[in-house]
Amino acid sequence: ETGVTQSPTHLIKTRGQQVTLRCSSQSGHNTVSWYQQALGQGPQFIFQYYREEENGRGNFPPRFSGLQFPNYSSELNVNALELDDSALYLCASSPLGANVLTFGAGSRLTVL
Amino acid sequence: EDQVTQSPEALRLQEGESSSLNCSYTVSGLRGLFWYRQDPGKGPEFLFTLYSAGEEKEKERLKATLTKKESFLHITAPKPEDSATYLCAVDASGTYKYIFGTGTRLKVLA
């Protein structure tokens, strides 16, 4: 097992810019989910991908979008960044049929 | 509305002083309750899954229990390395779309 790896680990953007965060999920895990964790809060579900299709979305606007690739890696894109988008973005994966999420270390986004 | 509430928000213990963390939940149909540990700047690390009332799981100094309305994470004789934020989450749909609580920040003093 190689775990869930995310990049970049830290980044700083200014309001209005766009950002892409990347995730390489664990071998054999075909479901990937993205969560946003603001400082001092629990993670909030953004969306989930299964077989390269979006499979559910939380209460986040359309400027949050994603992709899943055939090798189960994934991207989270955020357009028109706002100050409140500053958070730790977590990628999590799970194998089909196993109800346990394995999280990556996250990407810390700061929007100035 | 599905909801998860954790208490206390923060807890300071002396090494060896046992205590319990609480996670109360309101969901339409529980498909699993999960405990995670999160160290500063890191992603959550899986600890336990509980599925039905009465179920218990143990790992080293940690024991998780589940009732129809809440779960407890009991910490027996904690050590400083147990200091972390403990997160509780529920899956109400069976689709890995977890609802997390805000966590309990535990500090164990030597």
PDB file of N, CA and C in Angstrom, chain A residues 37-43 88 90 103 108, chain B residues 6-11 21-22 34-47 62 73 75 79-89 100-108:
ATOM      1  N   GLN A  37     -11.491  21.429   5.425  1.00  0.00           N
ATOM      2  CA  GLN A  37     -11.436  21.568   6.880  1.00  0.00           C
ATOM      3  C   GLN A  37     -10.924  22.956   7.234  1.00  0.00           C
ATOM      4  N   ALA A  38     -11.821  23.805   7.689  1.00  0.00           N
ATOM      5  CA  ALA A  38     -11.424  25.130   8.158  1.00  0.00           C
ATOM      6  C   ALA A  38     -10.767  24.981   9.532  1.00  0.00           C
ATOM      7  N   LEU A  39     -10.000  25.974   9.905  1.00  0.00           N
ATOM      8  CA  LEU A  39      -9.261  25.928  11.165  1.00  0.00           C
ATOM      9  C   LEU A  39     -10.202  25.737  12.348  1.00  0.00           C
ATOM     10  N   GLY A  40      -9.931  24.722  13.154  1.00  0.00           N
ATOM     11  CA  GLY A  40     -10.733  24.471  14.346  1.00  0.00           C
ATOM     12  C   GLY A  40     -12.057  23.786  14.086  1.00  0.00           C
ATOM     13  N   GLN A  41     -12.293  23.372  12.851  1.00  0.00           N
ATOM     14  CA  GLN A  41     -13.554  22.714  12.486  1.00  0.00           C
ATOM     15  C   GLN A  41     -13.308  21.278  12.036  1.00  0.00           C
ATOM     16  N   GLY A  42     -14.390  20.522  11.943  1.00  0.00           N
ATOM     17  CA  GLY A  42     -14.287  19.190  11.377  1.00  0.00           C
ATOM     18  C   GLY A  42     -14.328  19.266   9.856  1.00  0.00           C
ATOM     19  N   PRO A  43     -13.856  18.233   9.179  1.00  0.00           N
ATOM     20  CA  PRO A  43     -13.909  18.220   7.713  1.00  0.00           C
ATOM     21  C   PRO A  43     -15.350  18.279   7.208  1.00  0.00           C
ATOM     22  N   LEU A  88      -7.679  23.571   5.040  1.00  0.00           N
ATOM     23  CA  LEU A  88      -6.954  22.343   4.707  1.00  0.00           C
ATOM     24  C   LEU A  88      -7.879  21.509   3.833  1.00  0.00           C
ATOM     25  N   LEU A  90      -8.630  18.018   2.135  1.00  0.00           N
ATOM     26  CA  LEU A  90      -8.292  16.620   2.363  1.00  0.00           C
ATOM     27  C   LEU A  90      -8.871  15.742   1.264  1.00  0.00           C
ATOM     28  N   PHE A 103      -7.395   8.920   4.597  1.00  0.00           N
ATOM     29  CA  PHE A 103      -7.134  10.312   4.253  1.00  0.00           C
ATOM     30  C   PHE A 103      -5.668  10.554   3.933  1.00  0.00           C
ATOM     31  N   ARG A 108      -2.731  22.627   2.378  1.00  0.00           N
ATOM     32  CA  ARG A 108      -3.132  23.825   3.126  1.00  0.00           C
ATOM     33  C   ARG A 108      -3.163  25.011   2.172  1.00  0.00           C
TER      34      ARG A 108
ATOM     35  N   GLN B   6     -19.707  16.915  19.220  1.00  0.00           N
ATOM     36  CA  GLN B   6     -18.697  16.326  20.085  1.00  0.00           C
ATOM     37  C   GLN B   6     -18.465  17.209  21.309  1.00  0.00           C
ATOM     38  N   SER B   7     -18.206  16.541  22.422  1.00  0.00           N
ATOM     39  CA  SER B   7     -17.889  17.270  23.651  1.00  0.00           C
ATOM     40  C   SER B   7     -16.909  16.459  24.491  1.00  0.00           C
ATOM     41  N   PRO B   8     -16.073  17.150  25.306  1.00  0.00           N
ATOM     42  CA  PRO B   8     -15.894  18.593  25.309  1.00  0.00           C
ATOM     43  C   PRO B   8     -15.116  19.056  24.074  1.00  0.00           C
ATOM     44  N   GLU B   9     -15.038  20.375  23.864  1.00  0.00           N
ATOM     45  CA  GLU B   9     -14.244  20.889  22.747  1.00  0.00           C
ATOM     46  C   GLU B   9     -12.764  20.660  22.987  1.00  0.00           C
ATOM     47  N   ALA B  10     -12.346  20.799  24.243  1.00  0.00           N
ATOM     48  CA  ALA B  10     -10.946  20.622  24.603  1.00  0.00           C
ATOM     49  C   ALA B  10     -10.871  19.942  25.959  1.00  0.00           C
ATOM     50  N   LEU B  11      -9.807  19.165  26.160  1.00  0.00           N
ATOM     51  CA  LEU B  11      -9.658  18.397  27.399  1.00  0.00           C
ATOM     52  C   LEU B  11      -8.180  18.299  27.728  1.00  0.00           C
ATOM     53  N   LEU B  21     -14.459  10.801  25.861  1.00  0.00           N
ATOM     54  CA  LEU B  21     -14.913  11.816  24.918  1.00  0.00           C
ATOM     55  C   LEU B  21     -16.281  11.385  24.386  1.00  0.00           C
ATOM     56  N   ASN B  22     -17.153  12.366  24.161  1.00  0.00           N
ATOM     57  CA  ASN B  22     -18.513  12.060  23.744  1.00  0.00           C
ATOM     58  C   ASN B  22     -18.789  12.501  22.313  1.00  0.00           C
ATOM     59  N   PHE B  34     -17.606   6.515  12.955  1.00  0.00           N
ATOM     60  CA  PHE B  34     -16.164   6.390  12.820  1.00  0.00           C
ATOM     61  C   PHE B  34     -15.453   7.325  13.780  1.00  0.00           C
ATOM     62  N   TRP B  35     -14.362   6.837  14.336  1.00  0.00           N
ATOM     63  CA  TRP B  35     -13.470   7.680  15.130  1.00  0.00           C
ATOM     64  C   TRP B  35     -12.147   7.801  14.393  1.00  0.00           C
ATOM     65  N   TYR B  36     -11.654   9.047  14.320  1.00  0.00           N
ATOM     66  CA  TYR B  36     -10.370   9.344  13.706  1.00  0.00           C
ATOM     67  C   TYR B  36      -9.536  10.157  14.685  1.00  0.00           C
ATOM     68  N   ARG B  37      -8.244  10.030  14.565  1.00  0.00           N
ATOM     69  CA  ARG B  37      -7.292  10.856  15.302  1.00  0.00           C
ATOM     70  C   ARG B  37      -6.619  11.776  14.297  1.00  0.00           C
ATOM     71  N   GLN B  38      -6.458  13.062  14.655  1.00  0.00           N
ATOM     72  CA  GLN B  38      -5.799  14.001  13.763  1.00  0.00           C
ATOM     73  C   GLN B  38      -4.733  14.774  14.523  1.00  0.00           C
ATOM     74  N   ASP B  39      -3.491  14.654  14.059  1.00  0.00           N
ATOM     75  CA  ASP B  39      -2.391  15.435  14.617  1.00  0.00           C
ATOM     76  C   ASP B  39      -2.294  16.750  13.853  1.00  0.00           C
ATOM     77  N   PRO B  40      -1.728  17.785  14.487  1.00  0.00           N
ATOM     78  CA  PRO B  40      -1.663  19.114  13.850  1.00  0.00           C
ATOM     79  C   PRO B  40      -1.015  19.062  12.469  1.00  0.00           C
ATOM     80  N   GLY B  41      -1.689  19.650  11.469  1.00  0.00           N
ATOM     81  CA  GLY B  41      -1.147  19.711  10.119  1.00  0.00           C
ATOM     82  C   GLY B  41      -1.198  18.403   9.357  1.00  0.00           C
ATOM     83  N   LYS B  42      -1.859  17.401   9.911  1.00  0.00           N
ATOM     84  CA  LYS B  42      -1.933  16.089   9.261  1.00  0.00           C
ATOM     85  C   LYS B  42      -3.381  15.752   8.912  1.00  0.00           C
ATOM     86  N   GLY B  43      -3.549  14.715   8.081  1.00  0.00           N
ATOM     87  CA  GLY B  43      -4.883  14.237   7.791  1.00  0.00           C
ATOM     88  C   GLY B  43      -5.378  13.303   8.888  1.00  0.00           C
ATOM     89  N   PRO B  44      -6.686  13.110   8.984  1.00  0.00           N
ATOM     90  CA  PRO B  44      -7.230  12.193   9.988  1.00  0.00           C
ATOM     91  C   PRO B  44      -6.740  10.761   9.787  1.00  0.00           C
ATOM     92  N   GLU B  45      -6.470  10.097  10.904  1.00  0.00           N
ATOM     93  CA  GLU B  45      -6.008   8.710  10.897  1.00  0.00           C
ATOM     94  C   GLU B  45      -7.105   7.834  11.487  1.00  0.00           C
ATOM     95  N   PHE B  46      -7.504   6.815  10.756  1.00  0.00           N
ATOM     96  CA  PHE B  46      -8.614   5.959  11.164  1.00  0.00           C
ATOM     97  C   PHE B  46      -8.300   5.205  12.454  1.00  0.00           C
ATOM     98  N   LEU B  47      -9.290   5.184  13.366  1.00  0.00           N
ATOM     99  CA  LEU B  47      -9.166   4.416  14.607  1.00  0.00           C
ATOM    100  C   LEU B  47     -10.177   3.259  14.627  1.00  0.00           C
ATOM    101  N   LEU B  62      -7.311   2.877  23.947  1.00  0.00           N
ATOM    102  CA  LEU B  62      -8.566   3.439  23.469  1.00  0.00           C
ATOM    103  C   LEU B  62      -9.647   2.366  23.360  1.00  0.00           C
ATOM    104  N   LEU B  73     -15.530   7.601  23.352  1.00  0.00           N
ATOM    105  CA  LEU B  73     -14.166   7.137  23.184  1.00  0.00           C
ATOM    106  C   LEU B  73     -13.507   7.235  24.552  1.00  0.00           C
ATOM    107  N   ILE B  75     -10.455   6.731  27.094  1.00  0.00           N
ATOM    108  CA  ILE B  75      -8.995   6.706  27.063  1.00  0.00           C
ATOM    109  C   ILE B  75      -8.514   6.304  28.463  1.00  0.00           C
ATOM    110  N   LYS B  79      -1.160   8.682  27.689  1.00  0.00           N
ATOM    111  CA  LYS B  79       0.222   9.133  27.660  1.00  0.00           C
ATOM    112  C   LYS B  79       0.307  10.412  26.816  1.00  0.00           C
ATOM    113  N   PRO B  80       1.383  11.192  26.971  1.00  0.00           N
ATOM    114  CA  PRO B  80       1.504  12.431  26.190  1.00  0.00           C
ATOM    115  C   PRO B  80       1.355  12.217  24.688  1.00  0.00           C
ATOM    116  N   GLU B  81       1.768  11.053  24.180  1.00  0.00           N
ATOM    117  CA  GLU B  81       1.654  10.802  22.740  1.00  0.00           C
ATOM    118  C   GLU B  81       0.207  10.595  22.285  1.00  0.00           C
ATOM    119  N   ASP B  82      -0.719  10.514  23.212  1.00  0.00           N
ATOM    120  CA  ASP B  82      -2.141  10.441  22.862  1.00  0.00           C
ATOM    121  C   ASP B  82      -2.727  11.827  22.581  1.00  0.00           C
ATOM    122  N   SER B  83      -1.940  12.867  22.806  1.00  0.00           N
ATOM    123  CA  SER B  83      -2.401  14.241  22.538  1.00  0.00           C
ATOM    124  C   SER B  83      -2.664  14.402  21.051  1.00  0.00           C
ATOM    125  N   ALA B  84      -3.870  14.839  20.725  1.00  0.00           N
ATOM    126  CA  ALA B  84      -4.304  14.988  19.330  1.00  0.00           C
ATOM    127  C   ALA B  84      -5.737  15.508  19.348  1.00  0.00           C
ATOM    128  N   THR B  85      -6.275  15.762  18.158  1.00  0.00           N
ATOM    129  CA  THR B  85      -7.705  16.028  18.042  1.00  0.00           C
ATOM    130  C   THR B  85      -8.391  14.738  17.623  1.00  0.00           C
ATOM    131  N   TYR B  86      -9.453  14.387  18.325  1.00  0.00           N
ATOM    132  CA  TYR B  86     -10.198  13.171  18.027  1.00  0.00           C
ATOM    133  C   TYR B  86     -11.512  13.566  17.353  1.00  0.00           C
ATOM    134  N   LEU B  87     -11.701  13.043  16.165  1.00  0.00           N
ATOM    135  CA  LEU B  87     -12.863  13.371  15.343  1.00  0.00           C
ATOM    136  C   LEU B  87     -13.822  12.191  15.279  1.00  0.00           C
ATOM    137  N   CYS B  88     -15.095  12.501  15.369  1.00  0.00           N
ATOM    138  CA  CYS B  88     -16.156  11.517  15.206  1.00  0.00           C
ATOM    139  C   CYS B  88     -16.893  11.834  13.904  1.00  0.00           C
ATOM    140  N   ALA B  89     -17.277  10.808  13.158  1.00  0.00           N
ATOM    141  CA  ALA B  89     -18.007  11.012  11.904  1.00  0.00           C
ATOM    142  C   ALA B  89     -19.053   9.926  11.756  1.00  0.00           C
ATOM    143  N   PHE B 100     -18.869  15.010   9.841  1.00  0.00           N
ATOM    144  CA  PHE B 100     -17.935  15.064  10.962  1.00  0.00           C
ATOM    145  C   PHE B 100     -18.423  16.015  12.044  1.00  0.00           C
ATOM    146  N   GLY B 101     -18.032  15.713  13.273  1.00  0.00           N
ATOM    147  CA  GLY B 101     -18.150  16.674  14.347  1.00  0.00           C
ATOM    148  C   GLY B 101     -16.945  17.620  14.310  1.00  0.00           C
ATOM    149  N   THR B 102     -16.930  18.571  15.227  1.00  0.00           N
ATOM    150  CA  THR B 102     -15.842  19.557  15.237  1.00  0.00           C
ATOM    151  C   THR B 102     -14.614  19.064  15.988  1.00  0.00           C
ATOM    152  N   GLY B 103     -14.739  17.905  16.638  1.00  0.00           N
ATOM    153  CA  GLY B 103     -13.572  17.316  17.278  1.00  0.00           C
ATOM    154  C   GLY B 103     -13.389  17.698  18.737  1.00  0.00           C
ATOM    155  N   THR B 104     -12.613  16.884  19.445  1.00  0.00           N
ATOM    156  CA  THR B 104     -12.168  17.172  20.814  1.00  0.00           C
ATOM    157  C   THR B 104     -10.657  17.250  20.796  1.00  0.00           C
ATOM    158  N   ARG B 105     -10.131  18.403  21.220  1.00  0.00           N
ATOM    159  CA  ARG B 105      -8.663  18.583  21.284  1.00  0.00           C
ATOM    160  C   ARG B 105      -8.188  18.071  22.634  1.00  0.00           C
ATOM    161  N   LEU B 106      -7.437  16.984  22.610  1.00  0.00           N
ATOM    162  CA  LEU B 106      -6.941  16.363  23.846  1.00  0.00           C
ATOM    163  C   LEU B 106      -5.478  16.703  24.049  1.00  0.00           C
ATOM    164  N   LYS B 107      -5.166  17.151  25.246  1.00  0.00           N
ATOM    165  CA  LYS B 107      -3.780  17.414  25.633  1.00  0.00           C
ATOM    166  C   LYS B 107      -3.487  16.595  26.879  1.00  0.00           C
ATOM    167  N   VAL B 108      -2.480  15.710  26.805  1.00  0.00           N
ATOM    168  CA  VAL B 108      -2.077  14.892  27.937  1.00  0.00           C
ATOM    169  C   VAL B 108      -0.730  15.402  28.436  1.00  0.00           C
TER     170      VAL B 108
END
